[in-house]
PDB file of C-alpha atoms in Angstrom:
ATOM      1  CA  MET A   1     115.709 138.528 -14.046  1.00  0.00           C
ATOM      2  CA  PHE A   2     113.938 139.655 -16.961  1.00  0.00           C
ATOM      3  CA  LEU A   3     110.868 137.251 -16.097  1.00  0.00           C
ATOM      4  CA  LEU A   4     110.972 139.269 -12.984  1.00  0.00           C
ATOM      5  CA  LEU A   5     111.079 142.738 -14.187  1.00  0.00           C
ATOM      6  CA  SER A   6     108.304 142.182 -16.683  1.00  0.00           C
ATOM      7  CA  ILE A   7     106.258 140.592 -13.514  1.00  0.00           C
ATOM      8  CA  ASN A   8     107.008 143.908 -11.848  1.00  0.00           C
ATOM      9  CA  SER A   9     106.537 146.630 -14.458  1.00  0.00           C
ATOM     10  CA  SER A  10     103.427 144.993 -15.025  1.00  0.00           C
ATOM     11  CA  ILE A  11     102.068 145.262 -11.713  1.00  0.00           C
ATOM     12  CA  ASN A  12     102.957 148.829 -11.585  1.00  0.00           C
ATOM     13  CA  ALA A  13     101.258 149.425 -14.363  1.00  0.00           C
ATOM     14  CA  GLN A  14      97.604 147.581 -13.273  1.00  0.00           C
ATOM     15  CA  GLN A  15      97.790 148.265  -9.545  1.00  0.00           C
ATOM     16  CA  THR A  16      96.024 151.759  -8.660  1.00  0.00           C
ATOM     17  CA  THR A  17      94.835 151.448  -5.583  1.00  0.00           C
ATOM     18  CA  LYS A  18      96.896 151.128  -2.118  1.00  0.00           C
ATOM     19  CA  ASP A  19      96.438 147.662  -0.157  1.00  0.00           C
ATOM     20  CA  ASN A  20      94.622 149.330   2.602  1.00  0.00           C
ATOM     21  CA  THR A  21      92.360 151.304   0.227  1.00  0.00           C
ATOM     22  CA  SER A  22      91.085 148.099  -1.709  1.00  0.00           C
ATOM     23  CA  LYS A  23      87.310 147.730  -1.870  1.00  0.00           C
ATOM     24  CA  SER A  24      86.482 144.648   0.280  1.00  0.00           C
ATOM     25  CA  THR A  25      85.736 141.759  -1.864  1.00  0.00           C
ATOM     26  CA  PRO A  26      82.817 139.630  -0.066  1.00  0.00           C
ATOM     27  CA  GLU A  27      83.968 136.341   1.668  1.00  0.00           C
ATOM     28  CA  GLY A  28      83.825 132.795  -0.262  1.00  0.00           C
ATOM     29  CA  THR A  29      84.132 134.469  -3.611  1.00  0.00           C
ATOM     30  CA  ALA A  30      86.408 132.686  -6.098  1.00  0.00           C
ATOM     31  CA  GLN A  31      87.911 133.661  -9.112  1.00  0.00           C
ATOM     32  CA  LEU A  32      89.923 131.741 -11.652  1.00  0.00           C
ATOM     33  CA  TRP A  33      92.928 133.907 -12.628  1.00  0.00           C
ATOM     34  CA  GLY A  34      94.274 131.471 -15.260  1.00  0.00           C
ATOM     35  CA  VAL A  35      95.264 128.135 -16.413  1.00  0.00           C
ATOM     36  CA  ILE A  36      98.849 127.518 -17.770  1.00  0.00           C
ATOM     37  CA  ASP A  37      99.975 124.236 -18.845  1.00  0.00           C
ATOM     38  CA  GLY A  38      97.025 122.019 -17.386  1.00  0.00           C
ATOM     39  CA  LEU A  39      97.066 124.218 -13.904  1.00  0.00           C
ATOM     40  CA  SER A  40      94.128 126.158 -12.754  1.00  0.00           C
ATOM     41  CA  ILE A  41      95.494 128.911 -10.565  1.00  0.00           C
ATOM     42  CA  GLU A  42      92.419 130.213  -8.545  1.00  0.00           C
ATOM     43  CA  GLY A  43      91.759 133.050  -5.843  1.00  0.00           C
ATOM     44  CA  LEU A  44      89.614 132.857  -2.986  1.00  0.00           C
ATOM     45  CA  VAL A  45      88.218 134.777  -0.436  1.00  0.00           C
ATOM     46  CA  GLU A  46      89.056 132.404   2.432  1.00  0.00           C
ATOM     47  CA  GLY A  47      90.600 131.884   5.550  1.00  0.00           C
ATOM     48  CA  PRO A  48      93.005 128.548   5.849  1.00  0.00           C
ATOM     49  CA  ALA A  49      90.925 126.713   8.654  1.00  0.00           C
ATOM     50  CA  THR A  50      87.873 127.123   6.247  1.00  0.00           C
ATOM     51  CA  ALA A  51      89.130 126.767   2.699  1.00  0.00           C
ATOM     52  CA  THR A  52      87.905 123.046   1.109  1.00  0.00           C
ATOM     53  CA  VAL A  53      90.866 121.472   0.032  1.00  0.00           C
ATOM     54  CA  PRO A  54      92.912 118.429   0.158  1.00  0.00           C
ATOM     55  CA  LEU A  55      95.863 120.224   1.425  1.00  0.00           C
ATOM     56  CA  GLN A  56      95.935 123.630   3.116  1.00  0.00           C
ATOM     57  CA  ILE A  57      99.567 125.474   3.357  1.00  0.00           C
ATOM     58  CA  ALA A  58     100.181 128.081   5.622  1.00  0.00           C
ATOM     59  CA  CYS A  59     103.232 130.310   5.647  1.00  0.00           C
ATOM     60  CA  VAL A  60     104.452 131.077   9.421  1.00  0.00           C
ATOM     61  CA  PHE A  61     107.740 133.346  10.411  1.00  0.00           C
ATOM     62  CA  GLU A  62     110.482 132.322  13.186  1.00  0.00           C
ATOM     63  CA  TYR A  63     108.127 132.712  16.774  1.00  0.00           C
ATOM     64  CA  THR A  64     108.354 136.204  18.401  1.00  0.00           C
ATOM     65  CA  GLU A  65     105.834 136.283  21.169  1.00  0.00           C
ATOM     66  CA  GLY A  66     102.346 137.089  20.525  1.00  0.00           C
ATOM     67  CA  ASP A  67     103.171 137.673  16.793  1.00  0.00           C
ATOM     68  CA  ILE A  68      99.951 136.784  15.417  1.00  0.00           C
ATOM     69  CA  PHE A  69      97.668 137.975  18.114  1.00  0.00           C
ATOM     70  CA  ASN A  70      99.291 141.576  18.852  1.00  0.00           C
ATOM     71  CA  PRO A  71      99.370 145.114  16.545  1.00  0.00           C
ATOM     72  CA  PRO A  72     100.470 145.434  13.756  1.00  0.00           C
ATOM     73  CA  ALA A  73      98.934 141.878  12.727  1.00  0.00           C
ATOM     74  CA  LEU A  74      95.627 141.991  11.607  1.00  0.00           C
ATOM     75  CA  PRO A  75      92.439 142.170  14.445  1.00  0.00           C
ATOM     76  CA  ALA A  76      91.447 138.392  15.445  1.00  0.00           C
ATOM     77  CA  ALA A  77      88.367 138.540  13.871  1.00  0.00           C
ATOM     78  CA  ILE A  78      90.023 139.119  10.550  1.00  0.00           C
ATOM     79  CA  ASN A  79      93.210 137.340  10.893  1.00  0.00           C
ATOM     80  CA  GLY A  80      93.441 133.540   9.430  1.00  0.00           C
ATOM     81  CA  MET A  81      95.982 132.366  11.135  1.00  0.00           C
ATOM     82  CA  VAL A  82      94.603 133.064  14.559  1.00  0.00           C
ATOM     83  CA  HIS A  83      91.539 131.602  13.266  1.00  0.00           C
ATOM     84  CA  LEU A  84      94.005 128.561  12.041  1.00  0.00           C
ATOM     85  CA  ASP A  85      95.358 128.180  15.603  1.00  0.00           C
ATOM     86  CA  LYS A  86      92.334 128.362  17.140  1.00  0.00           C
ATOM     87  CA  ALA A  87      91.132 125.471  14.854  1.00  0.00           C
ATOM     88  CA  LEU A  88      93.938 123.441  16.012  1.00  0.00           C
ATOM     89  CA  ASN A  89      93.676 124.412  20.293  1.00  0.00           C
ATOM     90  CA  GLY A  90      96.452 126.492  20.214  1.00  0.00           C
ATOM     91  CA  GLN A  91      98.941 123.815  18.591  1.00  0.00           C
ATOM     92  CA  ILE A  92     100.182 125.952  15.740  1.00  0.00           C
ATOM     93  CA  THR A  93     101.206 128.468  18.612  1.00  0.00           C
ATOM     94  CA  GLU A  94     102.825 125.673  20.810  1.00  0.00           C
ATOM     95  CA  LEU A  95     104.696 124.225  18.001  1.00  0.00           C
ATOM     96  CA  ARG A  96     106.224 127.484  17.378  1.00  0.00           C
ATOM     97  CA  LYS A  97     106.921 128.542  20.858  1.00  0.00           C
ATOM     98  CA  SER A  98     108.313 125.531  22.222  1.00  0.00           C
ATOM     99  CA  GLY A  99     111.029 125.167  19.187  1.00  0.00           C
ATOM    100  CA  LYS A 100     108.964 121.962  17.732  1.00  0.00           C
ATOM    101  CA  PHE A 101     108.789 124.225  14.337  1.00  0.00           C
ATOM    102  CA  ALA A 102     111.429 126.816  14.496  1.00  0.00           C
ATOM    103  CA  GLY A 103     110.082 128.785  11.066  1.00  0.00           C
ATOM    104  CA  HIS A 104     113.597 128.750   9.614  1.00  0.00           C
ATOM    105  CA  PHE A 105     113.092 129.771   5.902  1.00  0.00           C
ATOM    106  CA  LEU A 106     111.437 127.105   3.687  1.00  0.00           C
ATOM    107  CA  GLU A 107     111.030 124.460   6.763  1.00  0.00           C
ATOM    108  CA  THR A 108     108.488 122.328   6.381  1.00  0.00           C
ATOM    109  CA  LEU A 109     105.919 120.741   8.688  1.00  0.00           C
ATOM    110  CA  LEU A 110     103.419 118.105   7.763  1.00  0.00           C
ATOM    111  CA  ILE A 111     100.021 117.951  10.186  1.00  0.00           C
ATOM    112  CA  GLU A 112      97.010 115.952   9.888  1.00  0.00           C
ATOM    113  CA  PRO A 113      94.140 117.547  11.922  1.00  0.00           C
ATOM    114  CA  PRO A 114      91.643 115.973  13.806  1.00  0.00           C
ATOM    115  CA  LYS A 115      88.807 115.330  11.697  1.00  0.00           C
ATOM    116  CA  GLY A 116      86.515 118.231  11.003  1.00  0.00           C
ATOM    117  CA  ALA A 117      89.048 120.715  12.928  1.00  0.00           C
ATOM    118  CA  ILE A 118      89.551 122.296   9.347  1.00  0.00           C
ATOM    119  CA  LYS A 119      88.288 121.789   6.265  1.00  0.00           C
ATOM    120  CA  ALA A 120      91.609 120.384   4.848  1.00  0.00           C
ATOM    121  CA  ARG A 121      92.537 117.121   5.356  1.00  0.00           C
ATOM    122  CA  GLN A 122      96.132 117.915   5.616  1.00  0.00           C
ATOM    123  CA  LEU A 123      97.961 121.058   6.770  1.00  0.00           C
ATOM    124  CA  LEU A 124     101.571 122.338   5.565  1.00  0.00           C
ATOM    125  CA  LEU A 125     103.420 124.716   7.336  1.00  0.00           C
ATOM    126  CA  ILE A 126     106.255 126.644   5.341  1.00  0.00           C
ATOM    127  CA  GLY A 127     108.681 128.759   7.387  1.00  0.00           C
ATOM    128  CA  LEU A 128     109.600 132.111   6.159  1.00  0.00           C
ATOM    129  CA  GLY A 129     112.449 132.923   8.500  1.00  0.00           C
ATOM    130  CA  ASP A 130     113.279 135.939  10.511  1.00  0.00           C
ATOM    131  CA  ARG A 131     110.308 138.563   9.598  1.00  0.00           C
ATOM    132  CA  ASN A 132     112.610 141.301  10.147  1.00  0.00           C
ATOM    133  CA  LYS A 133     114.845 139.844   6.930  1.00  0.00           C
ATOM    134  CA  PHE A 134     111.521 139.421   5.361  1.00  0.00           C
ATOM    135  CA  ASN A 135     111.122 140.665   1.574  1.00  0.00           C
ATOM    136  CA  ALA A 136     109.028 139.440  -1.278  1.00  0.00           C
ATOM    137  CA  ASP A 137     111.623 137.796  -3.535  1.00  0.00           C
ATOM    138  CA  LEU A 138     111.543 135.154  -1.001  1.00  0.00           C
ATOM    139  CA  MET A 139     108.008 134.368  -1.925  1.00  0.00           C
ATOM    140  CA  ILE A 140     108.913 132.687  -5.130  1.00  0.00           C
ATOM    141  CA  SER A 141     110.855 129.606  -3.462  1.00  0.00           C
ATOM    142  CA  VAL A 142     107.515 129.297  -1.059  1.00  0.00           C
ATOM    143  CA  GLY A 143     105.652 129.099  -3.970  1.00  0.00           C
ATOM    144  CA  ARG A 144     108.311 126.132  -5.224  1.00  0.00           C
ATOM    145  CA  VAL A 145     108.232 124.392  -2.177  1.00  0.00           C
ATOM    146  CA  ALA A 146     104.308 124.130  -1.968  1.00  0.00           C
ATOM    147  CA  PHE A 147     103.424 122.949  -5.239  1.00  0.00           C
ATOM    148  CA  ARG A 148     106.753 120.337  -5.088  1.00  0.00           C
ATOM    149  CA  GLU A 149     105.210 119.375  -1.601  1.00  0.00           C
ATOM    150  CA  ALA A 150     101.624 119.290  -3.090  1.00  0.00           C
ATOM    151  CA  ALA A 151     102.931 116.810  -5.743  1.00  0.00           C
ATOM    152  CA  ARG A 152     104.917 114.567  -3.513  1.00  0.00           C
ATOM    153  CA  LEU A 153     101.623 114.135  -1.334  1.00  0.00           C
ATOM    154  CA  SER A 154      99.559 113.303  -4.916  1.00  0.00           C
ATOM    155  CA  VAL A 155      96.832 115.648  -4.091  1.00  0.00           C
ATOM    156  CA  LYS A 156      95.006 117.433  -7.206  1.00  0.00           C
ATOM    157  CA  SER A 157      94.780 120.641  -5.452  1.00  0.00           C
ATOM    158  CA  PHE A 158      95.918 122.857  -2.635  1.00  0.00           C
ATOM    159  CA  ALA A 159      95.617 125.921  -1.306  1.00  0.00           C
ATOM    160  CA  ILE A 160      98.362 128.869   0.116  1.00  0.00           C
ATOM    161  CA  ALA A 161      97.791 131.585   2.632  1.00  0.00           C
ATOM    162  CA  SER A 162     100.979 133.668   2.949  1.00  0.00           C
ATOM    163  CA  ASP A 163      99.646 134.753   6.167  1.00  0.00           C
ATOM    164  CA  LEU A 164     101.851 138.035   6.077  1.00  0.00           C
ATOM    165  CA  LYS A 165      99.318 140.484   6.896  1.00  0.00           C
ATOM    166  CA  ASP A 166      98.131 138.453   9.613  1.00  0.00           C
ATOM    167  CA  ALA A 167     101.700 138.558  11.196  1.00  0.00           C
ATOM    168  CA  GLY A 168     101.763 142.422  11.260  1.00  0.00           C
ATOM    169  CA  ILE A 169     103.959 142.406   7.565  1.00  0.00           C
ATOM    170  CA  ASP A 170     103.198 145.288   5.767  1.00  0.00           C
ATOM    171  CA  SER A 171     103.643 143.408   2.484  1.00  0.00           C
ATOM    172  CA  PRO A 172     102.906 144.428  -1.054  1.00  0.00           C
ATOM    173  CA  THR A 173     100.084 142.282  -1.936  1.00  0.00           C
ATOM    174  CA  ALA A 174     100.363 142.392  -5.953  1.00  0.00           C
ATOM    175  CA  LEU A 175     104.177 141.459  -5.944  1.00  0.00           C
ATOM    176  CA  VAL A 176     103.660 138.357  -2.816  1.00  0.00           C
ATOM    177  CA  ALA A 177     100.928 137.095  -5.040  1.00  0.00           C
ATOM    178  CA  ALA A 178     102.909 137.343  -8.324  1.00  0.00           C
ATOM    179  CA  ASN A 179     105.800 135.989  -6.567  1.00  0.00           C
ATOM    180  CA  ILE A 180     104.175 133.083  -5.144  1.00  0.00           C
ATOM    181  CA  THR A 181     102.395 132.246  -8.255  1.00  0.00           C
ATOM    182  CA  LYS A 182     106.024 132.462 -10.279  1.00  0.00           C
ATOM    183  CA  GLY A 183     107.031 129.905  -7.864  1.00  0.00           C
ATOM    184  CA  ILE A 184     104.305 127.528  -8.295  1.00  0.00           C
ATOM    185  CA  ILE A 185     104.457 127.751 -12.477  1.00  0.00           C
ATOM    186  CA  ASP A 186     108.504 127.605 -11.934  1.00  0.00           C
ATOM    187  CA  ALA A 187     107.381 123.965  -9.843  1.00  0.00           C
ATOM    188  CA  LEU A 188     104.960 123.001 -12.351  1.00  0.00           C
ATOM    189  CA  HIS A 189     107.347 123.021 -15.360  1.00  0.00           C
ATOM    190  CA  THR A 190     110.062 121.202 -13.683  1.00  0.00           C
ATOM    191  CA  GLN A 191     107.553 118.347 -13.015  1.00  0.00           C
ATOM    192  CA  LEU A 192     106.542 118.337 -16.769  1.00  0.00           C
ATOM    193  CA  TYR A 193     110.025 118.366 -17.112  1.00  0.00           C
ATOM    194  CA  LEU A 194     110.255 115.082 -15.101  1.00  0.00           C
ATOM    195  CA  LYS A 195     107.164 113.618 -16.396  1.00  0.00           C
ATOM    196  CA  ASP A 196     108.533 113.672 -19.855  1.00  0.00           C
ATOM    197  CA  LYS A 197     112.423 112.483 -19.340  1.00  0.00           C
ATOM    198  CA  LYS A 198     109.903 109.661 -17.387  1.00  0.00           C
ATOM    199  CA  LEU A 199     111.403 110.606 -14.124  1.00  0.00           C
ATOM    200  CA  TYR A 200     107.998 111.352 -12.494  1.00  0.00           C
ATOM    201  CA  SER A 201     104.719 108.843 -12.558  1.00  0.00           C
ATOM    202  CA  GLY A 202     102.525 110.870 -10.030  1.00  0.00           C
ATOM    203  CA  SER A 203      99.318 112.464 -10.812  1.00  0.00           C
ATOM    204  CA  PRO A 204      99.272 115.785 -11.837  1.00  0.00           C
ATOM    205  CA  VAL A 205      98.309 118.617  -9.268  1.00  0.00           C
ATOM    206  CA  VAL A 206      95.738 120.844 -11.377  1.00  0.00           C
ATOM    207  CA  LYS A 207      94.808 123.026  -9.245  1.00  0.00           C
ATOM    208  CA  ALA A 208      96.538 126.265  -6.745  1.00  0.00           C
ATOM    209  CA  VAL A 209      94.289 128.063  -4.783  1.00  0.00           C
ATOM    210  CA  LEU A 210      95.829 131.194  -3.580  1.00  0.00           C
ATOM    211  CA  LEU A 211      93.788 132.883  -0.369  1.00  0.00           C
ATOM    212  CA  ALA A 212      93.243 136.250   0.441  1.00  0.00           C
ATOM    213  CA  GLY A 213      91.461 138.344   2.783  1.00  0.00           C
ATOM    214  CA  PRO A 214      88.461 140.560   1.314  1.00  0.00           C
ATOM    215  CA  SER A 215      90.577 143.739   1.039  1.00  0.00           C
ATOM    216  CA  PHE A 216      93.658 142.327  -0.448  1.00  0.00           C
ATOM    217  CA  PHE A 217      91.528 140.142  -3.131  1.00  0.00           C
ATOM    218  CA  ILE A 218      91.592 142.278  -5.806  1.00  0.00           C
ATOM    219  CA  THR A 219      94.914 143.435  -5.519  1.00  0.00           C
ATOM    220  CA  ALA A 220      96.496 139.844  -5.362  1.00  0.00           C
ATOM    221  CA  GLY A 221      94.795 139.050  -8.564  1.00  0.00           C
ATOM    222  CA  VAL A 222      96.632 141.728 -10.376  1.00  0.00           C
ATOM    223  CA  GLY A 223      99.600 139.976  -9.128  1.00  0.00           C
ATOM    224  CA  ILE A 224      98.539 136.719 -10.297  1.00  0.00           C
ATOM    225  CA  LYS A 225      97.143 137.616 -13.265  1.00  0.00           C
ATOM    226  CA  ALA A 226     100.593 139.734 -14.204  1.00  0.00           C
ATOM    227  CA  ALA A 227     102.490 135.957 -13.448  1.00  0.00           C
ATOM    228  CA  ILE A 228     100.797 134.225 -15.490  1.00  0.00           C
ATOM    229  CA  ASP A 229     100.845 136.267 -18.328  1.00  0.00           C
ATOM    230  CA  SER A 230     104.555 136.718 -17.915  1.00  0.00           C
ATOM    231  CA  PHE A 231     104.681 133.223 -18.868  1.00  0.00           C
ATOM    232  CA  LYS A 232     102.671 133.149 -21.857  1.00  0.00           C
ATOM    233  CA  ASN A 233     104.639 136.323 -23.367  1.00  0.00           C
TER     234      ASN A 233
END
């Protein structure tokens, strides 16, 4: 609880701009926000279809008709989930609409896209549950699952896109990014504990990349840095 309060206080102290008025950052911009216990945590202005990583993670809510295509979802031109769905010939929408992937909270589905469809070799969907019950604290658990699945799949690095704005959720960008980061670091520490106790022998995950849109990159960075710093204090 103290850690959460510390992160929230730091974010509130540093965040001076609203999400919708943040300065736009050029696509492709990358920034190392910090390193903790051998894990580099980076930010990248990129969509989930075009980020160059072994494992791309994308988050989706339980399906509602047209949820990523109609307002208040971001316009298609800047909607990373729409681009990802299009790159896979609409299969993400089909999986969700048919109930084959229901998107229940923390439900996962691993997809191996056709070569060249997206930059990542593997795509992991993580469910966010009912959009009407969403709150930013849920993203701590999402961050934990993201890191643990990356470790289980033995990848050196992964990227995660919360895709909340793509789904039309007016979420607090800095807090969401902070909570994903907190979950990732929590899971990292568990993995290091297991390794120390000789209960895990896999290769370490050395880089986590948090994707953000051009208008949200700087604000997300505030949250990411606050989360990293909270583990160092």
